[in-house]
CSV table of C-alpha atoms in Angstrom, one decimal:
chain,number,residue,atom,x,y,z
A,82,MET,CA,0.0,0.0,0.1
A,83,ALA,CA,1.3,3.5,-0.9
A,84,THR,CA,2.4,5.5,2.2
A,85,ALA,CA,3.2,9.2,2.5
A,86,GLU,CA,6.8,8.3,2.8
A,87,GLU,CA,6.7,6.6,-0.7
A,88,PHE,CA,5.1,9.8,-2.1
A,89,GLU,CA,7.9,11.9,-0.9
A,90,GLN,CA,10.4,9.4,-2.3
A,91,VAL,CA,8.8,9.8,-5.6
A,92,ARG,CA,8.8,13.6,-5.3
A,93,ASN,CA,12.5,13.7,-4.4
A,94,ASP,CA,13.9,11.1,-6.6
A,95,PRO,CA,16.6,12.7,-8.6
A,96,ASP,CA,16.4,10.0,-11.5
A,97,PRO,CA,13.6,11.2,-13.9
A,98,ILE,CA,12.8,7.8,-15.5
A,99,ARG,CA,12.6,6.0,-12.1
A,100,ARG,CA,10.6,8.9,-10.8
A,101,GLY,CA,8.2,8.7,-13.7
A,102,GLN,CA,7.9,4.9,-13.5
A,103,ARG,CA,7.2,4.9,-9.7
A,104,ALA,CA,4.7,7.8,-10.1
A,105,ALA,CA,2.8,5.8,-12.7
A,106,GLU,CA,2.8,2.8,-10.2
A,107,LEU,CA,1.5,4.9,-7.4
A,108,MET,CA,-1.3,6.4,-9.6
A,109,ILE,CA,-2.7,3.0,-10.3
A,110,ILE,CA,-2.6,2.1,-6.5
A,111,TYR,CA,-4.4,5.5,-5.7
A,112,GLN,CA,-7.0,4.9,-8.4
A,113,GLN,CA,-7.7,1.4,-7.1
A,114,ARG,CA,-8.1,2.6,-3.6
A,115,ALA,CA,-10.3,5.4,-4.6
A,116,THR,CA,-12.6,2.8,-6.4
A,117,GLU,CA,-12.5,0.7,-3.2
A,118,LEU,CA,-13.6,3.7,-1.1
A,119,ALA,CA,-16.4,4.3,-3.5
A,120,ARG,CA,-17.4,0.6,-3.0
A,121,LEU,CA,-17.2,1.0,0.7
A,122,ARG,CA,-19.3,4.2,0.8
A,123,LYS,CA,-22.0,2.5,-1.3
A,124,ALA,CA,-22.0,-0.4,1.1
A,125,ALA,CA,-22.3,1.9,4.1
A,126,ILE,CA,-25.2,3.7,2.6
A,127,GLU,CA,-27.0,0.5,1.9
A,128,GLU,CA,-26.3,-0.6,5.5
A,129,ALA,CA,-27.6,2.6,7.0
A,130,HIS,CA,-30.8,2.2,4.9
A,131,ARG,CA,-31.3,-1.3,6.1
A,132,ASN,CA,-30.9,0.0,9.6
A,133,GLY,CA,-33.9,2.1,9.1
A,134,LEU,CA,-32.8,5.5,7.7
A,135,SER,CA,-34.4,6.9,4.6
A,136,TYR,CA,-32.0,7.8,1.7
A,137,THR,CA,-33.1,11.4,2.3
A,138,GLU,CA,-31.9,11.2,6.0
A,139,ILE,CA,-28.6,9.5,4.8
A,140,ALA,CA,-28.0,12.3,2.3
A,141,ASP,CA,-28.6,14.9,5.1
A,142,GLN,CA,-26.2,13.3,7.5
A,143,LEU,CA,-23.5,12.9,4.8
A,144,GLY,CA,-23.9,16.4,3.6
A,145,ILE,CA,-24.8,15.5,0.0
A,146,THR,CA,-28.0,15.6,-2.2
A,147,LYS,CA,-30.5,12.7,-2.4
A,148,GLY,CA,-29.6,12.7,-6.1
A,149,ARG,CA,-25.9,12.0,-5.4
A,150,ILE,CA,-27.0,9.1,-3.1
A,151,SER,CA,-28.8,7.6,-6.2
A,152,GLN,CA,-25.9,8.1,-8.3
A,153,ILE,CA,-23.6,6.4,-5.7
A,154,ARG,CA,-25.9,3.4,-5.5
A,155,SER,CA,-26.0,3.0,-9.3
A,156,THR,CA,-22.4,3.5,-10.3
A,157,ALA,CA,-20.1,2.4,-7.4
A,158,PRO,CA,-19.0,-1.3,-7.7
A,159,GLY,CA,-20.9,-3.9,-5.7
A,160,PRO,CA,-19.5,-5.7,-2.6
A,161,GLU,CA,-18.4,-8.8,-4.7
A,162,ARG,CA,-15.5,-6.6,-6.0
A,163,ALA,CA,-13.7,-7.3,-2.8
A,164,PHE,CA,-13.6,-11.0,-3.5
A,165,PHE,CA,-10.3,-10.3,-5.5
A,166,GLY,CA,-9.1,-7.6,-2.9
A,167,VAL,CA,-8.6,-3.9,-3.6
A,168,GLY,CA,-6.2,-4.1,-6.5
A,169,PRO,CA,-4.1,-3.9,-8.5
A,170,VAL,CA,-4.4,-7.8,-9.1
A,171,ALA,CA,-1.6,-9.8,-10.5
A,172,VAL,CA,-2.9,-12.9,-12.5
A,173,GLY,CA,-0.4,-15.9,-13.0
A,174,ILE,CA,-0.4,-19.0,-14.9
A,175,PRO,CA,2.2,-21.8,-15.1
A,176,ARG,CA,5.0,-21.4,-17.7
A,177,ARG,CA,5.6,-24.9,-19.0
A,178,PHE,CA,8.6,-26.3,-20.8
A,179,GLY,CA,8.7,-28.8,-23.7
A,180,PHE,CA,10.9,-29.9,-26.4
A,181,GLU,CA,10.6,-28.5,-29.9
A,182,GLU,CA,13.1,-29.4,-32.7
A,183,GLY,CA,15.4,-30.9,-30.1
A,184,ARG,CA,15.4,-27.8,-27.9
A,185,GLU,CA,13.5,-27.0,-24.7
A,186,ARG,CA,11.3,-24.2,-25.1
A,187,PRO,CA,8.8,-22.4,-22.6
A,188,PHE,CA,5.2,-22.4,-23.5
A,189,PHE,CA,1.8,-21.6,-21.8
A,190,ASP,CA,-1.1,-24.1,-22.1
A,191,ALA,CA,-3.9,-22.7,-24.4
A,192,ASN,CA,-6.5,-23.4,-21.7
A,193,ASP,CA,-4.5,-21.7,-18.9
A,194,GLU,CA,-4.4,-18.6,-21.2
A,195,ALA,CA,-8.1,-18.7,-21.8
A,196,THR,CA,-8.5,-18.9,-17.9
A,197,ARG,CA,-6.2,-15.9,-17.4
A,198,GLU,CA,-8.2,-14.0,-20.1
A,199,ALA,CA,-11.5,-14.9,-18.5
A,200,ILE,CA,-10.3,-13.7,-15.0
A,201,GLU,CA,-9.0,-10.5,-16.4
A,202,GLY,CA,-12.4,-10.0,-18.1
A,203,THR,CA,-14.0,-10.3,-14.6
A,204,LEU,CA,-11.4,-8.0,-12.9
A,205,THR,CA,-11.9,-5.4,-15.6
A,206,ARG,CA,-15.7,-5.5,-15.1
A,207,LEU,CA,-15.2,-4.9,-11.4
A,208,SER,CA,-12.8,-2.0,-12.1
A,209,LEU,CA,-9.8,-3.8,-10.9
A,210,ALA,CA,-6.5,-3.0,-12.6
A,211,ASN,CA,-4.6,-6.2,-13.3
A,212,SER,CA,-1.2,-7.4,-14.5
A,213,ARG,CA,0.3,-10.8,-15.6
A,214,PHE,CA,3.1,-13.0,-14.2
A,215,ALA,CA,4.4,-16.4,-15.1
A,216,ILE,CA,4.5,-19.3,-12.6
A,217,ASP,CA,7.8,-21.1,-13.1
A,218,PRO,CA,8.1,-24.8,-12.1
A,219,ASP,CA,10.0,-23.8,-8.9
A,220,MET,CA,7.8,-20.9,-7.8
A,221,SER,CA,6.8,-21.4,-4.2
A,222,GLU,CA,5.6,-17.9,-3.1
A,223,PRO,CA,3.0,-15.5,-4.7
A,224,PRO,CA,3.9,-12.1,-5.7
A,225,ALA,CA,3.3,-9.2,-3.3
A,226,GLY,CA,-0.2,-7.8,-3.3
A,227,ASP,CA,-3.5,-9.1,-4.4
A,228,SER,CA,-3.2,-12.1,-6.7
A,229,VAL,CA,-5.0,-14.8,-8.7
A,230,ILE,CA,-2.8,-18.0,-8.9
A,231,ILE,CA,-4.0,-20.4,-11.6
A,232,CYS,CA,-1.9,-23.4,-10.7
A,233,GLY,CA,-2.4,-27.1,-9.7
A,234,PRO,CA,-0.1,-28.9,-7.2
A,235,LYS,CA,1.8,-30.7,-10.1
A,236,SER,CA,2.8,-27.5,-11.9
A,237,ALA,CA,4.6,-25.6,-9.2
A,238,PRO,CA,5.2,-25.8,-5.4
A,239,ILE,CA,3.0,-22.6,-5.1
A,240,GLY,CA,0.1,-24.7,-5.9
A,241,ARG,CA,0.7,-27.3,-3.0
A,242,HIS,CA,1.5,-24.4,-0.6
A,243,LEU,CA,-1.8,-22.7,-1.3
A,244,LEU,CA,-3.7,-26.0,-1.0
A,245,ASP,CA,-2.0,-26.8,2.3
A,246,ALA,CA,-4.0,-23.5,3.7
A,247,ASP,CA,-7.3,-25.3,3.0
A,248,PRO,CA,-8.6,-27.2,6.0
A,249,VAL,CA,-11.2,-29.2,4.0
A,250,LEU,CA,-10.4,-29.6,0.3
A,251,ASP,CA,-7.2,-31.0,-1.3
A,252,PHE,CA,-5.8,-32.7,-4.4
A,253,GLU,CA,-4.7,-36.3,-4.1
A,254,ARG,CA,-2.7,-38.4,-6.7
A,255,THR,CA,-3.3,-42.1,-6.9
A,256,GLU,CA,-2.1,-44.6,-9.4
A,257,GLU,CA,-5.5,-44.4,-11.0
A,258,ALA,CA,-6.1,-40.7,-11.2
A,259,TRP,CA,-6.0,-37.2,-9.7
A,260,TRP,CA,-8.9,-36.6,-7.2
A,261,ILE,CA,-10.3,-33.7,-5.4
A,262,THR,CA,-10.8,-34.8,-1.8
A,263,ASP,CA,-13.4,-33.4,0.7
A,264,ALA,CA,-12.5,-34.1,4.3
A,265,ARG,CA,-15.8,-32.8,5.6
A,266,SER,CA,-17.9,-35.3,3.7
A,267,GLY,CA,-15.3,-37.9,3.2
A,268,THR,CA,-15.9,-38.1,-0.5
A,269,ARG,CA,-13.4,-37.9,-3.4
A,270,HIS,CA,-14.2,-36.3,-6.8
A,271,ARG,CA,-12.7,-37.5,-10.1
A,272,SER,CA,-12.8,-35.7,-13.5
A,273,PRO,CA,-15.2,-37.5,-15.8
A,274,TYR,CA,-13.0,-36.2,-18.7
A,275,ARG,CA,-10.0,-37.9,-17.3
A,276,ARG,CA,-12.0,-41.1,-16.9
A,277,ASP,CA,-13.4,-41.1,-20.5
A,278,SER,CA,-12.3,-38.3,-23.0
A,279,SER,CA,-15.4,-38.6,-24.9
A,280,VAL,CA,-17.3,-37.1,-21.8
A,281,ARG,CA,-16.5,-33.3,-21.9
A,282,THR,CA,-16.9,-32.6,-18.2
A,283,ASP,CA,-14.1,-31.6,-15.9
A,284,LEU,CA,-13.6,-30.4,-12.3
A,285,GLY,CA,-11.9,-27.4,-10.9
A,286,TYR,CA,-11.0,-26.0,-7.5
A,287,PHE,CA,-11.1,-22.5,-6.1
A,288,SER,CA,-10.2,-20.8,-2.8
A,289,ARG,CA,-9.9,-17.3,-1.5
A,290,CYS,CA,-7.7,-16.5,1.4
A,291,ARG,CA,-7.4,-13.1,3.1
A,292,GLU,CA,-4.0,-12.4,4.4
A,293,THR,CA,-2.6,-9.2,6.1
A,294,GLY,CA,-2.9,-6.5,3.5
A,295,ARG,CA,-3.8,-8.8,0.5
A,296,VAL,CA,-6.1,-11.3,-1.0
A,297,LEU,CA,-5.0,-14.5,-2.7
A,298,VAL,CA,-7.3,-16.4,-5.1
A,299,HIS,CA,-6.3,-19.9,-6.1
A,300,ILE,CA,-7.7,-21.8,-9.0
A,301,ALA,CA,-6.7,-25.3,-10.1
A,302,GLY,CA,-8.4,-27.9,-12.4
A,303,ILE,CA,-8.0,-31.6,-12.6
A,304,THR,CA,-7.0,-30.6,-16.1
A,305,SER,CA,-6.6,-27.0,-17.4
A,306,ILE,CA,-10.1,-26.9,-18.8
A,307,GLY,CA,-11.4,-27.4,-15.3
A,308,SER,CA,-9.7,-24.1,-14.3
A,309,LEU,CA,-11.5,-22.4,-17.1
A,310,GLY,CA,-14.7,-23.8,-15.7
A,311,VAL,CA,-13.9,-22.1,-12.4
A,312,ALA,CA,-13.4,-18.9,-14.1
A,313,HIS,CA,-16.7,-19.2,-15.8
A,314,TRP,CA,-18.7,-20.0,-12.7
A,315,LEU,CA,-17.0,-17.3,-10.5
A,316,ASP,CA,-17.8,-14.6,-13.1
A,317,ARG,CA,-21.6,-15.4,-12.7
A,318,ASN,CA,-21.6,-16.2,-9.1
A,319,LEU,CA,-19.3,-13.8,-7.1
A,320,SER,CA,-22.1,-12.0,-5.4
A,321,GLU,CA,-23.4,-15.4,-3.9
A,322,VAL,CA,-20.0,-16.9,-3.0
A,323,PHE,CA,-18.4,-13.7,-1.5
A,324,SER,CA,-18.8,-12.9,2.2
A,325,SER,CA,-16.9,-10.0,3.7
A,326,SER,CA,-16.7,-12.0,7.0
A,327,SER,CA,-15.0,-14.9,5.6
A,328,THR,CA,-11.2,-15.3,6.0
A,329,PHE,CA,-11.1,-18.4,3.8
A,330,ILE,CA,-13.6,-19.7,1.1
A,331,SER,CA,-13.2,-22.8,-1.1
A,332,GLY,CA,-15.2,-25.0,-3.3
A,333,VAL,CA,-15.3,-27.3,-6.3
A,334,VAL,CA,-16.8,-26.5,-9.8
A,335,GLU,CA,-17.9,-28.9,-12.4
A,336,CYS,CA,-18.0,-27.6,-16.0
A,337,ASP,CA,-19.1,-28.9,-19.4
A,338,PHE,CA,-17.1,-27.8,-22.6
A,339,ASP,CA,-17.4,-28.3,-26.3
A,340,ALA,CA,-15.0,-29.8,-28.8
A,341,ASP,CA,-13.1,-26.4,-29.1
A,342,PHE,CA,-12.6,-26.4,-25.3
A,343,ALA,CA,-15.1,-23.5,-24.7
A,344,VAL,CA,-17.0,-23.9,-21.5
A,345,THR,CA,-20.7,-24.2,-22.1
A,346,ASP,CA,-22.0,-24.6,-18.5
A,347,SER,CA,-20.6,-24.6,-14.9
A,348,ARG,CA,-22.0,-25.4,-11.5
A,349,LEU,CA,-20.8,-25.7,-8.0
A,350,VAL,CA,-20.7,-29.3,-6.7
A,351,VAL,CA,-18.9,-28.9,-3.3
A,352,GLY,CA,-19.1,-26.0,-0.9
A,353,PRO,CA,-18.6,-23.1,-0.7
A,354,TYR,CA,-16.9,-23.9,2.6
A,355,SER,CA,-15.8,-20.8,4.6
A,356,GLU,CA,-14.0,-19.8,7.7
A,357,ARG,CA,-15.3,-16.6,9.3
A,358,THR,CA,-13.9,-14.0,11.6
């Protein structure tokens, strides 16, 4: 989070290029916090109204017009914006490595890229600035700030690290298949697509963890199309799954897709499980 000290450091930096770069970074941070303050003001107005005050009374006490109250209620972001934090939000997908013409080359899975683009679309709709980062095979910690980590436990240690924070749901590998396990119900969930590739249905996992000063959203599919299914479901159901009192939320989504790996439907099959303050 930007501080007065950082502001003065930018003002007094003798290097004009560095000063300009840091000024641009802080502008994004300030803009994101202004948007979040607008969301918080809207939520406060709605809470005061639920507590029995009329919008006219609220306007009088805030020192603004009733018309301005209506404008705030119609234009400020909804509470579900906070599912991803305050912003800006960094979105990461695994950087994989394969051989082409006898040489090892990095590449990104097409479904992972589609998932990232879907999440970026949701973030943009929620007025959240976003950036991209690559998850290398040895990455174990998320970047600083709010992040969406699209990565299973097989792709990088960060996937396992984030799953270890979930008290109920986990990924388990057997000789037969990958499973998503549910400690609360004692059940295991296997991808229909992995069982029979003619069945275009896959599973994906999501979690949201609130840490000091940031939010981490984790998405992982049994296959990468499962991750895209999670992004599809979250975009349509954030207002139902988000709770400001939850420190941890997780669930499992099942999705259907067509021959071009475009998700056609998604539904929650486990959870959402949550821990509250």
